[in-house]
PDB file of C-alpha atoms in Angstrom:
ATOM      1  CA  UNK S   1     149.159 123.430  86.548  1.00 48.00           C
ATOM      2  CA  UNK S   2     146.912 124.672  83.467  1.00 45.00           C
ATOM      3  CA  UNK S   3     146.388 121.463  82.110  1.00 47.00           C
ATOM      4  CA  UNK S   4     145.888 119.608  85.278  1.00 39.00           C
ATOM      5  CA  UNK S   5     142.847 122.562  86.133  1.00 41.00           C
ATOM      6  CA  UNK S   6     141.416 122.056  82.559  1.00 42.00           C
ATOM      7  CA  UNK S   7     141.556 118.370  82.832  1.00 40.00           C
ATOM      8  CA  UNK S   8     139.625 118.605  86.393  1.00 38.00           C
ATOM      9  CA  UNK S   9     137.180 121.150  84.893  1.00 40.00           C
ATOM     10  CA  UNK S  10     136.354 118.723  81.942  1.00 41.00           C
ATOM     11  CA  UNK S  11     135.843 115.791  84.417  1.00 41.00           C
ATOM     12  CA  UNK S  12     134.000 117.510  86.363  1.00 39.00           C
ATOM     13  CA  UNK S  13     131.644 118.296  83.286  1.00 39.00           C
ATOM     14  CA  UNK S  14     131.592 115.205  82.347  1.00 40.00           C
ATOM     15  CA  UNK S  15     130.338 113.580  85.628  1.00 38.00           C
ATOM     16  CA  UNK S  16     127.828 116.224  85.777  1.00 38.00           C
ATOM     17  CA  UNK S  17     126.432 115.200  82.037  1.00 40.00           C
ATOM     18  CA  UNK S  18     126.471 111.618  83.172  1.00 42.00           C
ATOM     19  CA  UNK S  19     124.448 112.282  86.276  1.00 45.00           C
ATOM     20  CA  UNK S  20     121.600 114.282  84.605  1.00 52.00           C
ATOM     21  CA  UNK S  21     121.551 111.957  81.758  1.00 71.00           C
ATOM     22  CA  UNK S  22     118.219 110.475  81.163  1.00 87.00           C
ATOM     23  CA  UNK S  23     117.416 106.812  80.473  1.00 93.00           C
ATOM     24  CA  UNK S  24     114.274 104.372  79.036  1.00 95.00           C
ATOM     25  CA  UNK S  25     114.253 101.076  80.543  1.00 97.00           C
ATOM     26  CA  UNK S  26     112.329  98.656  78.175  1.00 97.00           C
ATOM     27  CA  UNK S  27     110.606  95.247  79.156  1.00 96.00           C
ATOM     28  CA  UNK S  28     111.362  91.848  77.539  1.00 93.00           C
ATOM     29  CA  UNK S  29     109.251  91.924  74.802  1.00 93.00           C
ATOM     30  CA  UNK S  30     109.688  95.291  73.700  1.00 96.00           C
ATOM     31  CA  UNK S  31     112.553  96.855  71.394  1.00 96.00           C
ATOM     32  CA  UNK S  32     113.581 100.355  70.340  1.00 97.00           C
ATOM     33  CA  UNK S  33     114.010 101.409  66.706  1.00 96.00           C
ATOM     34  CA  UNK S  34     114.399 104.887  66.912  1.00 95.00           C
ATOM     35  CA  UNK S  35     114.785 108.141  69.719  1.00 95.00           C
ATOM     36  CA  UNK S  36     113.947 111.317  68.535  1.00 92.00           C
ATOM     37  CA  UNK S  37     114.220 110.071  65.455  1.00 91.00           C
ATOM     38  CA  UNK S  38     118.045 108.588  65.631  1.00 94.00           C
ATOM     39  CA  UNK S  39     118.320 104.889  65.033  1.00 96.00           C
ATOM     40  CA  UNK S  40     118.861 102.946  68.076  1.00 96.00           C
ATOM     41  CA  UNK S  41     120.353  99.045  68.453  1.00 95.00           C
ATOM     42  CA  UNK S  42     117.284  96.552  68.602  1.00 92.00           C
ATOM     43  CA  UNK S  43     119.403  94.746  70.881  1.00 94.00           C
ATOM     44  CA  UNK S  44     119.453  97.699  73.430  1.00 95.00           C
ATOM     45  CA  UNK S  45     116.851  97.321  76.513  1.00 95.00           C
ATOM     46  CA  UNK S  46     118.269 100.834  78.219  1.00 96.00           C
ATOM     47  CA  UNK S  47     117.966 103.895  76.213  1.00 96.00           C
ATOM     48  CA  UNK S  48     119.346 107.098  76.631  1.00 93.00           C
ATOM     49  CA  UNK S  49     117.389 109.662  76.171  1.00 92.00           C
ATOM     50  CA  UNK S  50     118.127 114.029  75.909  1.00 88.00           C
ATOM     51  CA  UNK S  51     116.284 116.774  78.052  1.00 88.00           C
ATOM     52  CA  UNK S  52     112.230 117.369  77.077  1.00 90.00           C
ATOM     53  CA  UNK S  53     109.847 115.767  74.307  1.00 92.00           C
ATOM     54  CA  UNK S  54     110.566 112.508  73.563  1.00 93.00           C
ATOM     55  CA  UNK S  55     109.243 110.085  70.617  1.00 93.00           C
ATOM     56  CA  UNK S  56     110.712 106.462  71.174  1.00 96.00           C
ATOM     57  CA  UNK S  57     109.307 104.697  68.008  1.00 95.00           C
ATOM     58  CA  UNK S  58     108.619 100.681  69.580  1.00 96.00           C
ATOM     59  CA  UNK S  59     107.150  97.207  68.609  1.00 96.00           C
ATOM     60  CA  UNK S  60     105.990  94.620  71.037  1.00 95.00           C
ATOM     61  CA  UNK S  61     107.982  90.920  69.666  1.00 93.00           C
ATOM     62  CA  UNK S  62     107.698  87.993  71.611  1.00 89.00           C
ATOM     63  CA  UNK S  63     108.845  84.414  70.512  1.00 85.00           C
ATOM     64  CA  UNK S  64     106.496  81.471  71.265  1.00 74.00           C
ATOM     65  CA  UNK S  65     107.832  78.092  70.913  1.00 70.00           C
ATOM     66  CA  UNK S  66     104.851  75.986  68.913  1.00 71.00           C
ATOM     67  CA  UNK S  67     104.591  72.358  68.396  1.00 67.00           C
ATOM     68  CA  UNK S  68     106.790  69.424  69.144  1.00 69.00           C
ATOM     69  CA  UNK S  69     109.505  70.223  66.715  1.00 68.00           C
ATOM     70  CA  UNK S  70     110.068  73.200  69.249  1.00 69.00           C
ATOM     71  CA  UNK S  71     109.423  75.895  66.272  1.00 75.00           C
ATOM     72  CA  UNK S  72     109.247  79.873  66.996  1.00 77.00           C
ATOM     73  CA  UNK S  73     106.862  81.835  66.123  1.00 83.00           C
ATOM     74  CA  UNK S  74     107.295  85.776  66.631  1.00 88.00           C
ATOM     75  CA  UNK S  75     103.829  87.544  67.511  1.00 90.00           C
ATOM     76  CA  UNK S  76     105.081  91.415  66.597  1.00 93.00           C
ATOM     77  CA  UNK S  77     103.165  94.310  66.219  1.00 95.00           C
ATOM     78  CA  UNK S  78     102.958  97.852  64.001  1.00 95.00           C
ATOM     79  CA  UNK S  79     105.291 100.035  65.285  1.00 95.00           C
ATOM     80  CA  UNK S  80     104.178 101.946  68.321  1.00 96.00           C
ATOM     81  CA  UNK S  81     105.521 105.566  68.856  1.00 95.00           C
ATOM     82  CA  UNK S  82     105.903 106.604  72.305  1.00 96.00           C
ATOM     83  CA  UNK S  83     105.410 110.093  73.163  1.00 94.00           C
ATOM     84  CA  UNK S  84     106.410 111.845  76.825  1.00 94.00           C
ATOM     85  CA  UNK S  85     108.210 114.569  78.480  1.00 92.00           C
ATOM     86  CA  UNK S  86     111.689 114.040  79.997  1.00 84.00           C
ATOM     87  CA  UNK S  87     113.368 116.145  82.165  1.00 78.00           C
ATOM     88  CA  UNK S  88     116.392 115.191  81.652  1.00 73.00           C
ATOM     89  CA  UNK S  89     117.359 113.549  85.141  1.00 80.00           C
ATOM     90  CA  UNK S  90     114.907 111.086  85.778  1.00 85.00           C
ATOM     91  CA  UNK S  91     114.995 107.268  84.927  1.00 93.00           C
ATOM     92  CA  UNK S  92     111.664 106.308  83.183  1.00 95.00           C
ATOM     93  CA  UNK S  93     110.847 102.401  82.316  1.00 96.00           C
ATOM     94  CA  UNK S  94     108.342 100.547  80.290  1.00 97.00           C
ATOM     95  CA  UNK S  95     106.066  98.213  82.638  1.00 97.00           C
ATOM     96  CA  UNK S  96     103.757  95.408  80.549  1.00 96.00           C
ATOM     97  CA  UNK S  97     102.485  92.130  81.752  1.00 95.00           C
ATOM     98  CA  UNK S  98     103.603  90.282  78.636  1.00 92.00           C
ATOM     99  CA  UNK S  99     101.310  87.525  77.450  1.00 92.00           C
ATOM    100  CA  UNK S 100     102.406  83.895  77.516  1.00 87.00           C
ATOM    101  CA  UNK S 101     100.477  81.922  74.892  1.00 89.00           C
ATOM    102  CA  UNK S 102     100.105  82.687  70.930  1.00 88.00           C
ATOM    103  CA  UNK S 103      96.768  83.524  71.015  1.00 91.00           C
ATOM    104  CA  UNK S 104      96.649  86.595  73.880  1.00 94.00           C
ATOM    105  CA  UNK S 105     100.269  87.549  71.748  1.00 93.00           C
ATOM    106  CA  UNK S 106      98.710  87.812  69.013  1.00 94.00           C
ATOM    107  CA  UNK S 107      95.326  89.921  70.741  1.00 95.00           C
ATOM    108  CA  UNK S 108      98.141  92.209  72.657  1.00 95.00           C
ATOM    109  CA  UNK S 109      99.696  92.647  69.317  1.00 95.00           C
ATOM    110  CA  UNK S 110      96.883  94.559  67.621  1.00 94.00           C
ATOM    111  CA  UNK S 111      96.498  97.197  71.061  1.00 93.00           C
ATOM    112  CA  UNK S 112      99.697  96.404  73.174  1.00 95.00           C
ATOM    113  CA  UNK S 113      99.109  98.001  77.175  1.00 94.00           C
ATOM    114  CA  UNK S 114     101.853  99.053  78.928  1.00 97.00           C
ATOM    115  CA  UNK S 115     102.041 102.109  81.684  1.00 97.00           C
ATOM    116  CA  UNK S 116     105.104 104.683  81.957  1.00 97.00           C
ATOM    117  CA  UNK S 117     107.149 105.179  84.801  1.00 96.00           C
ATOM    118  CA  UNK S 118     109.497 107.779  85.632  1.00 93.00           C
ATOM    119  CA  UNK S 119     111.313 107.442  88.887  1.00 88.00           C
ATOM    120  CA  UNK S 120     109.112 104.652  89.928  1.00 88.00           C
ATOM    121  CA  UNK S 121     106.042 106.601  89.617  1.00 93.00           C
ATOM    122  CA  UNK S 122     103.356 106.499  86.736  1.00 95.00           C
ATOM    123  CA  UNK S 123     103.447 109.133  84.551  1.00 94.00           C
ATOM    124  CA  UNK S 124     101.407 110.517  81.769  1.00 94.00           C
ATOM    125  CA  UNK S 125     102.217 109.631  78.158  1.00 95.00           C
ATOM    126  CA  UNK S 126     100.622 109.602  74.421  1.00 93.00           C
ATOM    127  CA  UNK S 127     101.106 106.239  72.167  1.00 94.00           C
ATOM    128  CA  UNK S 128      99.863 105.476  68.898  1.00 93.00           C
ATOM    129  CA  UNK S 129      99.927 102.694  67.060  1.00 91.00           C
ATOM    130  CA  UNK S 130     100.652 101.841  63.389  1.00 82.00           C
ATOM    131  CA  UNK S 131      98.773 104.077  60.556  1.00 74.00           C
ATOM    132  CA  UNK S 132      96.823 104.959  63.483  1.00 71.00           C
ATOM    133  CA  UNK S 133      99.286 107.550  64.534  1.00 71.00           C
ATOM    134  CA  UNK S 134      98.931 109.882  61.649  1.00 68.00           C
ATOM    135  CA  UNK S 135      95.462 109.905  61.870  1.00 70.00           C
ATOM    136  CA  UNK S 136      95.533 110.872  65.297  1.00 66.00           C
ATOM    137  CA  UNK S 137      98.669 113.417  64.993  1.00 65.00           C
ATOM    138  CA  UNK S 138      96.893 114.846  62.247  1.00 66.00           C
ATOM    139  CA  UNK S 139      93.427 115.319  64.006  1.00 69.00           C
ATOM    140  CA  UNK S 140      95.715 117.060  67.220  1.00 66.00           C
TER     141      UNK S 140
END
């Protein structure tokens, strides 16, 4: 009877980590590198994320296909760190109108625009971009 009340009671904890757990949503186009400074799968377009400040380090890719040959060519930008508040039981996703030729790619690159969302709502958040960012977490 002891085991079968501790293995209820760690279910139980477990479902209620699961429901409060937090999440980042990213766009095609985008990609993760790091969370609060743990490395994250590139490959991974839902992040989760733990309870208050969060710094999701990001770059903008996108693959254009270029001449008749069919070549890529990957428009990708500085790293971009993401900074917001979580509160540790909301969803929150990335929204961008990704552009569809080289040359806007290559424009969005240098000063990509996206908006936050947490629950469906827009939210407030801080980004900088590339060796911009210490300059202005340094001037903060």
């Amino acid at each position: 009877m002891h085991k079968l009340a501790s293995a209820l009671a760690a279910s139980t904890l477990l479902i209620s980590a699961t429901a409060s757990a937090t999440s980042l949503q990213l766009p095609k186009g985008y990609y993760a590198t790091n969370v609060n400074g743990e490395s994250v799968s590139v490959f991974a377009d839902n992040l989760t994320l733990n309870q208050g400040k969060q710094v999701v380090t990001l770059r903008y890719a996108n693959p254009h296909i270029v001449g008749p040959q069919e070549f890529y060519q990957v428009v990708v930008s500085q790293p971009i760190y993401l900074v917001f508040d979580g509160n540790g039981q909301s969803n929150f996703s990335l929204k961008a109108d990704i552009p569809t030729n080289i040359p806007e790619a290559k424009a969005y690159a240098k000063q990509p625009q996206f908006t936050l969302e947490q629950d469906g709502q827009q939210i407030a958040y801080q980004a900088y971009i590339g060796d911009n960012a210490i300059e202005a977490l340094l001037a903060e």
